[in-house]
Amino acid sequence: MNATPNPAPILLVGAGLAGSLLAVLLAKQGFPVVVAERRGDPRARGYVGGRSINLALSVRGITALKDAGIADQVLADALPMPGRIMHPESLTDATGEGTVFQPYSQDPADAILSVSRGGLNIALLDAAERTPGVKLLFDHRCTGVDLDNARATFDTPNGNVELQGRVLIGADGAFSAVRHAMQMTDRFDYSQHYLDAGYKELHIPAPDDLPDLPNGVAEKYNGYAMDPRGLHIWAGRGGGASMMIALPNPDKSFTCTLFWPFADPSGKGHGFRAVEALDDAGVRAFFNRHYPDTRWLMPTLEEDFRKNPTSSLVTVRCEPWRRGRSLILGDAAHAIVPFFGQGMNAAFEDCRILSEMIEEAGGDIERVMDPFWQSRVEHANAIADMAIANFTEMREKVADARFLYHKKVEQAIHAALGQDMPERATPLYNLVSFTNVPYAEARKRGQQLDAAVSEVVGRVPSELLHELGNERWRERVADEARRVLGGQIA
Amino acid sequence: MNATPNPAPILLVGAGLAGSLLAVLLAKQGFPVVVAERRGDPRARGYVGGRSINLALSVRGITALKDAGIADQVLADALPMPGRIMHPESLTDATGEGTVFQPYSQDPADAILSVSRGGLNIALLDAAERTPGVKLLFDHRCTGVDLDNARATFDTPNGNVELQGRVLIGADGAFSAVRHAMQMTDRFDYSQHYLDAGYKELHIPAPDDLPDLPNGVAEKYNGYAMDPRGLHIWAGRGGGASMMIALPNPDKSFTCTLFWPFADPSGKGHGFRAVEALDDAGVRAFFNRHYPDTRWLMPTLEEDFRKNPTSSLVTVRCEPWRRGRSLILGDAAHAIVPFFGQGMNAAFEDCRILSEMIEEAGGDIERVMDPFWQSRVEHANAIADMAIANFTEMREKVADARFLYHKKVEQAIHAALGQDMPERATPLYNLVSFTNVPYAEARKRGQQLDAAVSEVVGRVPSELLHELGNERWRERVADEARRVLGGQIA
């Protein structure tokens, strides 16, 4: 048992996804925890039915949820997506014919999971409340932090409140008040960098609300208007600088996220700002032009487009993550763009690793604060870089034949050799999404495999696929890859 | 004349070097200007005699001072430094014998100028006060900025004050309140990055206060304890990661700046933190070991070392520099490290260029705010990069024989061809310090010359210097350089 020698609780700022999970993990180790959250209790409003925003949960997140003992509950409502469902740019058929399923792996268990952000947060808050030692405080907006003394002041409906912790942990998101206090201290390295693209959430309702949906489509897709067993991607529209994705929800709807530049540098008028200036008919025409295969899927498009904000995409990096007796983690320390689906997963991994390090240190949380961030910052920077790189890849290269052949060879190598040499034959996406291999290590291995794939592509050019047929081609790729990877210094 | 159609004054936050210069330039164009400064009026305390902190003023700064009409006054007190005076690491002689003078150029007019920071600020404030239309407000600490409306609130000895400008310009330094307000807005890219080294100011008094100075030294050096006609540099001490510089003051003293890592990564205990932990005898022994040729020059070393803070070295980059009707410039927009002596010069260049653009736009300041920063940010980033690179060069390479030969060839090329082909044969340092060529352009030309120098070094290796003798070697270098540079595509 990790009895705490100090009776003061751990003061957690933020009861979002990372904060509430961390509260559970720390309380299970015997620490009293006080969690102060800026917003009201989302459960007080009751579960908000209807439209939900979803996130892709993958192995890193699941591992942490298992440690907290709530994985089963979360996974019960999750929808597995074992691959990407690509919507070619030329596709006009709106029944799903002509989309291309790209499995992440030969193993269908290698799936990312579509989960409801709201539902997950509520499950985590319920779990925190059930765990002895956790005290949740809502409507507590942090207005000041005394980093050295693990003390913070909060604006609450009952006036100002000061709370004192044994240590203070900021899990208060990309615009963290705790990090902001750190930023005012000497020698705090910090950067916030925005992509030139923004995003907007849109909605594909369940078939009942789609009067124009042809008969048979919902039956074909298990009650959905599109195939729910994959992450839908429309890439390369409007000159290549844009993308739309859709993730399924348990209520048979999809949440779409549209990524476009704010202002199209080509000046063709495709950016968000230009579309926002259009009238309803213009917005509809924009969609019919760029996403013709969604034409009966979005009856509330015009309304959604106006009502939902166009949000920015920021990458935040900083160090150190500790000042005095205060620490930051999750988005507060390393907000990343969503193109690898790893923001939440990386934050949950922070929580798991911090908790493990405290356990190993016999509960001496003060002692692990520096080693924790010093070991994590490299990986946070790695996934930040990879997420930005994935945006370029997803939006610009998916239509490039050479890129697609390269990816096909990579998947063939993974299928043939992934079992025998997982350290060398597992693609970057799979290492990031379906293992707990640290991000920087995953990146290194991914780069090595990438070099090997290029070598194999040189020896097995795409013409051979047509010449040999699929099966003999696969054998040939595997043979070449075995030679290249076998000779590689790990 | 640029009569302002709007009667509200330009609101300048910060009356430091950039703020007071800009006030003069804008008022001379006919704008009413209100300048609000956090600190008290430095002139109220009278000119602080004795120790002064100095800065290196070079052509960019001088050009702006000329535009403001106060260059003559400032230059009257400035001490020209036409080259570096290197103190070799092995030097123990403390009379100046054995130091190496490296001229910046064949032309002795190519000198940087040692000026007093305090004296310069006072001269600029006096000039601002003399210029009709300028109103200076001291003890005004900016507590909030309404960027869109060019309005700011200030904490003053008489309570809170709100000021309204036609536009607001933040010239309030590296920790700018105006930039801080911008940082809270969406899509503001920002980074602050610290070097692992810090600095501390130290003092070499005039000979009268140096009882151990041998007879004849002060006479030899025009009343100083060291040669005042150069920038003194002690580099490469303690494993290469450190440096000390000294600049002369008109009162015959020198201000030294010691740059060392905070904590020596080699673990040999050389960093600031380790030296700060020593007693007086330890500090003295540290100096005797690393700077033996200063042994009778620093009688107040122990006291100075304790009393003067160890400060950090930050690089700040951001964009945009405009939000709504507010603009930032100088250190507020691009704080840089001091290793190129360009922080103040870059800020003064901002002021000059903004003023010229307003003039060209017929006084329409609102119209030039975006074009101003969009054209400047590239150059601000370039000098930020070059200043960091110069630290590495100054502290690590000055003892490298190949590097020194490379520099010698570069100077020989400049001496031989600088007149005929100034665009190709002017070294980076000279372009930055002795011209107004935009920083990014200077960097590009410097890189091209650098490549040419490497080629010439390959054809005229250092052995040839001994073989041919200085004069024939110079001819050979010039011949080869003429061939290489003549064939280069500009």
Short mmCIF file of N, CA, C and O in Angstrom, two decimals, chain B residues 26 40 61 65 67 77 80 86 91 110 137 152 182 199 284-285 293 302-303 306 409 412 421-422 447 450 463:
data_model
loop_
_atom_site.label_atom_id
_atom_site.label_comp_id
_atom_site.label_asym_id
_atom_site.label_seq_id
_atom_site.Cartn_x
_atom_site.Cartn_y
_atom_site.Cartn_z
N LEU B 26 7.25 58.92 -35.36
CA LEU B 26 5.83 59.12 -35.69
C LEU B 26 5.42 60.57 -35.50
O LEU B 26 4.67 61.13 -36.32
N GLY B 40 9.41 54.27 -13.91
CA GLY B 40 9.49 55.71 -13.69
C GLY B 40 10.41 56.35 -14.72
O GLY B 40 11.11 55.65 -15.47
N GLY B 61 20.88 50.44 -36.55
CA GLY B 61 20.44 51.33 -35.49
C GLY B 61 20.76 52.78 -35.82
O GLY B 61 19.95 53.68 -35.61
N LEU B 65 18.43 56.17 -36.11
CA LEU B 65 18.70 57.36 -35.28
C LEU B 65 18.88 58.60 -36.15
O LEU B 65 18.46 59.69 -35.77
N ASP B 67 17.36 59.09 -39.01
CA ASP B 67 16.00 59.48 -39.41
C ASP B 67 15.32 60.29 -38.32
O ASP B 67 14.52 61.18 -38.60
N ASP B 77 29.13 60.26 -28.00
CA ASP B 77 29.59 59.53 -26.81
C ASP B 77 29.94 58.08 -27.10
O ASP B 77 30.28 57.33 -26.19
N PRO B 80 34.01 53.55 -30.90
CA PRO B 80 34.05 52.62 -32.03
C PRO B 80 34.89 51.38 -31.74
O PRO B 80 35.97 51.48 -31.16
N MET B 86 40.69 39.14 -29.38
CA MET B 86 40.56 37.79 -28.83
C MET B 86 41.59 37.57 -27.74
O MET B 86 42.77 37.91 -27.91
N LEU B 91 46.34 32.38 -22.55
CA LEU B 91 46.99 33.65 -22.19
C LEU B 91 46.99 33.89 -20.68
O LEU B 91 45.94 33.92 -20.04
N ASP B 110 34.18 50.50 -40.69
CA ASP B 110 33.29 49.39 -40.37
C ASP B 110 33.51 48.99 -38.91
O ASP B 110 34.17 48.00 -38.59
N LEU B 137 4.14 59.30 -20.57
CA LEU B 137 3.53 58.99 -19.28
C LEU B 137 4.36 57.88 -18.62
O LEU B 137 4.49 56.79 -19.17
N ALA B 152 -6.19 50.47 -23.85
CA ALA B 152 -5.49 49.71 -22.81
C ALA B 152 -5.73 50.34 -21.46
O ALA B 152 -5.99 51.55 -21.35
N MET B 182 -2.34 39.28 -27.23
CA MET B 182 -2.47 38.63 -28.55
C MET B 182 -2.41 37.11 -28.42
O MET B 182 -3.09 36.38 -29.14
N TYR B 199 23.58 34.59 -18.40
CA TYR B 199 24.65 35.60 -18.40
C TYR B 199 24.62 36.42 -17.13
O TYR B 199 23.60 36.50 -16.43
N ARG B 284 36.84 33.54 -6.95
CA ARG B 284 38.11 34.12 -7.40
C ARG B 284 38.98 33.04 -8.05
O ARG B 284 39.58 33.28 -9.12
N ALA B 285 39.01 31.87 -7.45
CA ALA B 285 39.83 30.79 -8.00
C ALA B 285 39.30 30.35 -9.37
O ALA B 285 40.07 30.07 -10.29
N ASP B 293 44.27 36.14 -17.41
CA ASP B 293 44.76 37.45 -17.87
C ASP B 293 43.90 38.61 -17.41
O ASP B 293 44.12 39.75 -17.80
N GLU B 302 34.12 39.38 -6.62
CA GLU B 302 33.32 38.56 -5.71
C GLU B 302 31.97 39.24 -5.44
O GLU B 302 30.93 38.60 -5.48
N GLU B 303 32.04 40.55 -5.18
CA GLU B 303 30.82 41.31 -4.87
C GLU B 303 29.90 41.36 -6.10
O GLU B 303 28.69 41.14 -5.99
N ARG B 306 28.11 38.07 -6.77
CA ARG B 306 26.96 37.82 -5.89
C ARG B 306 25.80 38.76 -6.16
O ARG B 306 24.64 38.36 -6.12
N VAL B 409 40.55 33.42 -44.76
CA VAL B 409 40.34 33.45 -46.20
C VAL B 409 39.17 34.37 -46.53
O VAL B 409 39.22 35.18 -47.47
N ALA B 412 40.25 37.88 -46.35
CA ALA B 412 41.12 38.22 -47.47
C ALA B 412 40.30 38.44 -48.74
O ALA B 412 40.57 39.36 -49.53
N MET B 421 32.83 43.59 -55.92
CA MET B 421 31.58 42.82 -55.90
C MET B 421 31.04 42.73 -54.47
O MET B 421 31.06 41.67 -53.86
N PRO B 422 30.54 43.88 -53.96
CA PRO B 422 30.07 43.89 -52.56
C PRO B 422 28.94 42.90 -52.30
O PRO B 422 28.83 42.36 -51.20
N GLN B 447 25.63 32.73 -46.76
CA GLN B 447 25.75 31.30 -47.03
C GLN B 447 26.43 31.06 -48.37
O GLN B 447 27.25 30.15 -48.51
N ASP B 450 30.02 31.76 -47.95
CA ASP B 450 30.59 30.68 -47.15
C ASP B 450 30.95 29.48 -48.03
O ASP B 450 32.02 28.88 -47.89
N GLU B 463 48.60 25.41 -45.65
CA GLU B 463 50.06 25.26 -45.80
C GLU B 463 50.62 26.32 -46.75
O GLU B 463 51.76 26.76 -46.61
#
